[in-house]
Tab-separated table of C-alpha atoms in Angstrom:
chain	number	residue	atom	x	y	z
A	1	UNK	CA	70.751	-13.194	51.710
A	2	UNK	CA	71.174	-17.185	52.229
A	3	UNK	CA	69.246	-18.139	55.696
A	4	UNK	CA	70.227	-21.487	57.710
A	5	UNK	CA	67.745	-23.937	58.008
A	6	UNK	CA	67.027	-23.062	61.489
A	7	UNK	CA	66.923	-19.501	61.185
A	8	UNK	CA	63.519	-18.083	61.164
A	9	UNK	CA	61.916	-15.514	58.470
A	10	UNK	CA	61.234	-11.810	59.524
A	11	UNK	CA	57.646	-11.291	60.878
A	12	UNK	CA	56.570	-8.673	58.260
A	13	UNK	CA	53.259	-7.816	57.974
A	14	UNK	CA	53.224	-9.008	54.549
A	15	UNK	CA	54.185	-12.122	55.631
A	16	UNK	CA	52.003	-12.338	58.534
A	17	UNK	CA	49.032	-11.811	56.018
A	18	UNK	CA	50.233	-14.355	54.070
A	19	UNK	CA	50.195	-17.009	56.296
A	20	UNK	CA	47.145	-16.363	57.550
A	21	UNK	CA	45.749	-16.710	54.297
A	22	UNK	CA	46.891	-19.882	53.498
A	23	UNK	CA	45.444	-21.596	56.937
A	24	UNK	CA	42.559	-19.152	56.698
A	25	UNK	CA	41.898	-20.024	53.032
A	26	UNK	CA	42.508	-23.514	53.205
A	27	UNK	CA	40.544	-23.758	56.225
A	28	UNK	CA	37.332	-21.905	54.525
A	29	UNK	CA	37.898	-24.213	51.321
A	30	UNK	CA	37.344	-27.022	53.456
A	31	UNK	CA	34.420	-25.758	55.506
A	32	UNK	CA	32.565	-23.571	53.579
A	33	UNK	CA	30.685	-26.466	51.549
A	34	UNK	CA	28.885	-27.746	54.827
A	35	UNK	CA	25.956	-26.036	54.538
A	36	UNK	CA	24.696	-26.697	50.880
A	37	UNK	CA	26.729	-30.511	51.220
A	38	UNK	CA	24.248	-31.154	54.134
A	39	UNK	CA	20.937	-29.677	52.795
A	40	UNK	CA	21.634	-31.400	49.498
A	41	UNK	CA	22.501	-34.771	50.870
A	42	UNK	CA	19.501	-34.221	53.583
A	43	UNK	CA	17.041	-33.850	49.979
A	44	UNK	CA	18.893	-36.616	48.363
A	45	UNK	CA	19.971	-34.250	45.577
A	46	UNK	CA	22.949	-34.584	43.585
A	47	UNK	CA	26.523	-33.566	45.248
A	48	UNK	CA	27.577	-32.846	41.754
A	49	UNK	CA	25.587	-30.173	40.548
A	50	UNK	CA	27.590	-27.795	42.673
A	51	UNK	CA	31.201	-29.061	41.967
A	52	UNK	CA	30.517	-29.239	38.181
A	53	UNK	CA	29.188	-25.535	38.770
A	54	UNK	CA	32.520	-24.557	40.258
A	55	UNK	CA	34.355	-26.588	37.062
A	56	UNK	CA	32.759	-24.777	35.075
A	57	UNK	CA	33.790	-21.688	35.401
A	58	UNK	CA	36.947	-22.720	34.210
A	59	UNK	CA	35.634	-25.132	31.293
A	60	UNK	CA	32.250	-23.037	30.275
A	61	UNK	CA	31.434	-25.102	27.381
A	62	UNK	CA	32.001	-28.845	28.863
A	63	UNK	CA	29.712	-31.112	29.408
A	64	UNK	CA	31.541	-34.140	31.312
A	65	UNK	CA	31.064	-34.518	34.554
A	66	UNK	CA	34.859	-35.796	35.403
A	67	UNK	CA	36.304	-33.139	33.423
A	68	UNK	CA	34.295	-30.581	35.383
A	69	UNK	CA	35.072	-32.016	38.496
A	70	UNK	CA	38.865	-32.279	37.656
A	71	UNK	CA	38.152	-28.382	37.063
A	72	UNK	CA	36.861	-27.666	40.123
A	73	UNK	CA	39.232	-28.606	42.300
A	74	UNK	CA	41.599	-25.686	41.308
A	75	UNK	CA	38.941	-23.389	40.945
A	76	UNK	CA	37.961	-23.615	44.059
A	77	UNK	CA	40.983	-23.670	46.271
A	78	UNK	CA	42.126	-20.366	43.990
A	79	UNK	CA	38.690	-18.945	44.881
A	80	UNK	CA	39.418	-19.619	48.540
A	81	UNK	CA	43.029	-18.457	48.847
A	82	UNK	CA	42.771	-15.348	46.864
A	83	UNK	CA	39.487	-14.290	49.082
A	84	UNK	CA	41.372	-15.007	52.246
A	85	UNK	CA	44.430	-12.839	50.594
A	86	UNK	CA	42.043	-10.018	50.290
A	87	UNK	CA	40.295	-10.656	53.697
A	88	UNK	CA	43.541	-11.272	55.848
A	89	UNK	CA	45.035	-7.767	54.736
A	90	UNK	CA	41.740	-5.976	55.284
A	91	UNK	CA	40.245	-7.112	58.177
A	92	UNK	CA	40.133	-4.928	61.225
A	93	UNK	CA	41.459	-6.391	64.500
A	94	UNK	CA	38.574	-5.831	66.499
A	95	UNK	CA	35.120	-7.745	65.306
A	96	UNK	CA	37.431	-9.557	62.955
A	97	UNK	CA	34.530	-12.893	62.588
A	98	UNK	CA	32.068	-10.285	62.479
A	99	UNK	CA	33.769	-8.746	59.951
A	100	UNK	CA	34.706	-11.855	57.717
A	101	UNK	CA	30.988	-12.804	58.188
A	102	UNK	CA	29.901	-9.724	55.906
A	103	UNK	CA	32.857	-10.242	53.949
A	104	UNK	CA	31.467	-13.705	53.146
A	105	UNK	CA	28.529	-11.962	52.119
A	106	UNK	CA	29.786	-9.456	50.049
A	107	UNK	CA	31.876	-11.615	47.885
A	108	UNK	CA	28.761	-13.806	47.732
A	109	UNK	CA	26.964	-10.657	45.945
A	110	UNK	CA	29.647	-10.490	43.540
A	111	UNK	CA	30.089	-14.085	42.773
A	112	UNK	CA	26.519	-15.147	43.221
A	113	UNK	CA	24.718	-11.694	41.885
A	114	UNK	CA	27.273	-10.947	38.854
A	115	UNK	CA	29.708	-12.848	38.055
A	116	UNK	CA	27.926	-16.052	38.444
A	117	UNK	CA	25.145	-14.401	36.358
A	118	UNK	CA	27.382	-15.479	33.206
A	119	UNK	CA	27.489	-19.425	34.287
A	120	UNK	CA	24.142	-21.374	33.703
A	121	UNK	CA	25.368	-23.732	35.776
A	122	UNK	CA	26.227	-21.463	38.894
A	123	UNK	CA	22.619	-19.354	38.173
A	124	UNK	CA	21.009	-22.616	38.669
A	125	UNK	CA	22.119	-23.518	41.843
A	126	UNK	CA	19.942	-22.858	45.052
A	127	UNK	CA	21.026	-19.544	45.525
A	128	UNK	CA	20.260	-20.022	49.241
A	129	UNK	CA	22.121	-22.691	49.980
A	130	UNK	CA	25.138	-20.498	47.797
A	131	UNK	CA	24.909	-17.650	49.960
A	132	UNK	CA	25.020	-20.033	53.278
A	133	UNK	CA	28.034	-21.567	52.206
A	134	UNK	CA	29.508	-18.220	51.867
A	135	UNK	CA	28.857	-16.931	55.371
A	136	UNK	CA	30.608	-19.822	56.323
A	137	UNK	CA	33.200	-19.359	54.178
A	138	UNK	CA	33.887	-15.883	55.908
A	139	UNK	CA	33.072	-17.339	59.341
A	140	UNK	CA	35.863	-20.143	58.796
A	141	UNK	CA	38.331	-17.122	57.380
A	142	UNK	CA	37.472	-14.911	60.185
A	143	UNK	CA	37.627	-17.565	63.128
A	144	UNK	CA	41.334	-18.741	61.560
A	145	UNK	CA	42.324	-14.909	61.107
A	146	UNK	CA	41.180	-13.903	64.678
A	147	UNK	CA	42.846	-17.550	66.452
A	148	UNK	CA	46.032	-16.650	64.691
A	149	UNK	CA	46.479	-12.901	65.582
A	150	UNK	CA	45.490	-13.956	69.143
A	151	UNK	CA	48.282	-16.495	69.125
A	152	UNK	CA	50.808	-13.859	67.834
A	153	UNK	CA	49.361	-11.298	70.669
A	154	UNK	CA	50.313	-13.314	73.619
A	155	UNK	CA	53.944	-14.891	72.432
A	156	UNK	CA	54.336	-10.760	71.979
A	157	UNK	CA	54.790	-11.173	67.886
A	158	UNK	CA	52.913	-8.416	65.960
């Protein structure tokens, strides 16, 4: 069925999740670097090391640093969309930042503590500074999440 331009799209709840992941995704994409960005630019340590990390995951075997880069950038915006998918849908509507806070956590024990076992360049990142970023990944999710299902409480949407 054909919709006019000014007609608006059911409120489903798969469409509600939706849209909050794509704020809440984009929004932890941007954020959730802040914490390793500003201890590593604090030590005067290379900004690259992590983004060439990230790049590599997609390009294991290379080895320059503009192809990595170029690598990252879709690596990580997946990363943060699909984990705000996930984290949209499941998160409960009470404790909601609490709740993205652990989920920040948990998916840092899979990326960090397995998967990113298999990427030399992701195992030798300061794992600290990896696992901060991730809390505020989830805190950034969970802070979008809960301001948009507040917004949709009081205009009375579901």
């Amino acid at each position: 069925m054909w919709m006019s331009s000014s007609a608006t799209y059911a409120c489903t709840p798969l469409t509600v999740a939706l849209e909050d992941a794509l704020a809440a995704g984009a929004a932890g994409a941007v954020l959730s670097g802040i914490p390793s960005t500003t201890v590593t630019v604090l030590r005067r340590e290379s900004l690259l090391d992590g983004v060439t990390a990230a790049g590599s995951i997609l390009l294991p075997s290379e080895r320059r640093p503009a192809a990595l880069v170029a690598a990252a950038v879709p690596v990580h915006l997946a990363l943060s969309l699909g984990w705000a998918a996930a984290m949209s849908a499941l998160l409960p509507r009470r404790a909601t930042v609490p709740a993205a806070v652990a989920g920040g956590l948990a998916i840092a024990a899979l990326d960090l503590e397995l998967i990113g076992r298999a990427f030399p360049r992701i195992r030798a990142l300061p794992q600290g500074r990896q696992w901060a970023d991730h809390v505020a990944y989830g805190l950034a999710v969970g802070l979008v999440v809960r301001h948009r299902r507040l917004s949709r409480s009081a205009a009375g949407a579901p």
